[in-house]
Amino acid sequence: MGIERKVIVPGVYPEYAAAAFIELWRNESDSQPYFKLLYRANKTSPIYPITKEISECDGKEYCPLQVFRDFAEKVKIYKPVPEVSI
């Protein structure tokens, strides 16, 4: 998605309590689904939008949900999750 260069420091783990948030939105004018990606670098930093850093989102704050679906399909794990017996 191209966002790694903007958010992740190579060779360094994210700080404690770093988090990414994905919001699902629907445009009232065209009824199409969009997503917004937000990031918090650590427990004291503010949450800020980073959707515009995703190359496929063309610098916009809200991105078509299909962009997220396409990315999820590329990184999907194809191995079955082992069953857990209780």
mmCIF file of C-alpha atoms in Angstrom:
data_model
loop_
_atom_site.group_PDB
_atom_site.id
_atom_site.type_symbol
_atom_site.label_atom_id
_atom_site.label_comp_id
_atom_site.label_asym_id
_atom_site.label_seq_id
_atom_site.Cartn_x
_atom_site.Cartn_y
_atom_site.Cartn_z
ATOM 1 C CA MET A 1 0.000 0.000 0.000
ATOM 2 C CA GLY A 2 3.021 2.263 0.196
ATOM 3 C CA ILE A 3 2.278 3.456 3.714
ATOM 4 C CA GLU A 4 5.127 1.538 5.351
ATOM 5 C CA ARG A 5 7.685 4.219 4.418
ATOM 6 C CA LYS A 6 5.569 6.907 6.065
ATOM 7 C CA VAL A 7 4.625 5.200 9.344
ATOM 8 C CA ILE A 8 7.097 2.400 10.105
ATOM 9 C CA VAL A 9 10.743 2.977 11.042
ATOM 10 C CA PRO A 10 12.816 0.172 9.413
ATOM 11 C CA GLY A 11 14.366 -2.226 11.926
ATOM 12 C CA VAL A 12 12.489 -0.718 14.870
ATOM 13 C CA TYR A 13 9.471 -2.168 16.626
ATOM 14 C CA PRO A 14 6.467 0.118 17.148
ATOM 15 C CA GLU A 15 6.362 1.793 20.539
ATOM 16 C CA TYR A 16 4.317 0.354 23.390
ATOM 17 C CA ALA A 17 0.587 0.939 22.842
ATOM 18 C CA ALA A 18 1.010 1.935 19.194
ATOM 19 C CA ALA A 19 -2.236 1.204 17.393
ATOM 20 C CA ALA A 20 -3.947 1.355 14.024
ATOM 21 C CA PHE A 21 -7.688 1.940 13.733
ATOM 22 C CA ILE A 22 -9.868 1.277 10.710
ATOM 23 C CA GLU A 23 -13.171 3.116 10.437
ATOM 24 C CA LEU A 24 -15.875 2.086 7.997
ATOM 25 C CA TRP A 25 -17.844 4.932 6.410
ATOM 26 C CA ARG A 26 -20.646 5.216 3.871
ATOM 27 C CA ASN A 27 -20.878 8.199 1.570
ATOM 28 C CA GLU A 28 -24.413 9.567 1.795
ATOM 29 C CA SER A 29 -24.340 10.960 -1.742
ATOM 30 C CA ASP A 30 -23.381 7.736 -3.552
ATOM 31 C CA SER A 31 -24.027 5.109 -0.807
ATOM 32 C CA GLN A 32 -20.579 3.609 -1.448
ATOM 33 C CA PRO A 33 -18.439 2.230 1.414
ATOM 34 C CA TYR A 34 -15.166 3.932 2.293
ATOM 35 C CA PHE A 35 -12.579 3.373 5.003
ATOM 36 C CA LYS A 36 -10.413 5.706 7.032
ATOM 37 C CA LEU A 37 -7.137 4.522 8.586
ATOM 38 C CA LEU A 38 -5.922 6.183 11.783
ATOM 39 C CA TYR A 39 -2.693 5.679 13.733
ATOM 40 C CA ARG A 40 -1.400 6.327 17.230
ATOM 41 C CA ALA A 41 2.388 6.072 17.649
ATOM 42 C CA ASN A 42 2.361 5.460 21.431
ATOM 43 C CA LYS A 43 0.192 5.745 24.523
ATOM 44 C CA THR A 44 0.577 9.527 24.828
ATOM 45 C CA SER A 45 0.436 10.569 21.182
ATOM 46 C CA PRO A 46 -2.770 11.717 19.505
ATOM 47 C CA ILE A 47 -4.650 9.561 17.033
ATOM 48 C CA TYR A 48 -4.297 10.979 13.534
ATOM 49 C CA PRO A 49 -5.508 9.955 10.068
ATOM 50 C CA ILE A 50 -3.011 8.312 7.709
ATOM 51 C CA THR A 51 -5.333 7.210 4.907
ATOM 52 C CA LYS A 52 -3.943 9.872 2.583
ATOM 53 C CA GLU A 53 -0.501 8.220 2.859
ATOM 54 C CA ILE A 54 -1.814 5.061 1.147
ATOM 55 C CA SER A 55 -0.747 5.362 -2.478
ATOM 56 C CA GLU A 56 -3.977 3.830 -3.836
ATOM 57 C CA CYS A 57 -6.076 6.423 -1.965
ATOM 58 C CA ASP A 58 -4.749 9.341 -4.041
ATOM 59 C CA GLY A 59 -4.110 11.595 -1.031
ATOM 60 C CA LYS A 60 -7.717 11.482 0.172
ATOM 61 C CA GLU A 61 -8.835 11.137 3.796
ATOM 62 C CA TYR A 62 -11.442 8.491 2.880
ATOM 63 C CA CYS A 63 -10.608 5.635 0.533
ATOM 64 C CA PRO A 64 -12.875 3.231 -1.378
ATOM 65 C CA LEU A 65 -13.367 0.034 0.612
ATOM 66 C CA GLN A 66 -12.276 -1.986 -2.427
ATOM 67 C CA VAL A 67 -8.699 -0.747 -1.885
ATOM 68 C CA PHE A 68 -8.738 -2.338 1.588
ATOM 69 C CA ARG A 69 -10.336 -5.524 0.242
ATOM 70 C CA ASP A 70 -7.705 -5.833 -2.483
ATOM 71 C CA PHE A 71 -4.902 -5.422 0.074
ATOM 72 C CA ALA A 72 -6.499 -7.937 2.463
ATOM 73 C CA GLU A 73 -6.766 -10.461 -0.363
ATOM 74 C CA LYS A 74 -3.035 -10.087 -1.125
ATOM 75 C CA VAL A 75 -1.939 -10.709 2.480
ATOM 76 C CA LYS A 76 -4.556 -13.300 3.394
ATOM 77 C CA ILE A 77 -3.198 -16.428 5.051
ATOM 78 C CA TYR A 78 -4.204 -19.493 3.098
ATOM 79 C CA LYS A 79 -3.340 -22.025 5.788
ATOM 80 C CA PRO A 80 -6.300 -23.246 7.817
ATOM 81 C CA VAL A 81 -6.324 -22.204 11.442
ATOM 82 C CA PRO A 82 -5.832 -25.266 13.658
ATOM 83 C CA GLU A 83 -8.922 -26.366 15.507
ATOM 84 C CA VAL A 84 -8.902 -25.899 19.231
ATOM 85 C CA SER A 85 -10.402 -28.608 21.383
ATOM 86 C CA ILE A 86 -11.848 -27.690 24.736
#
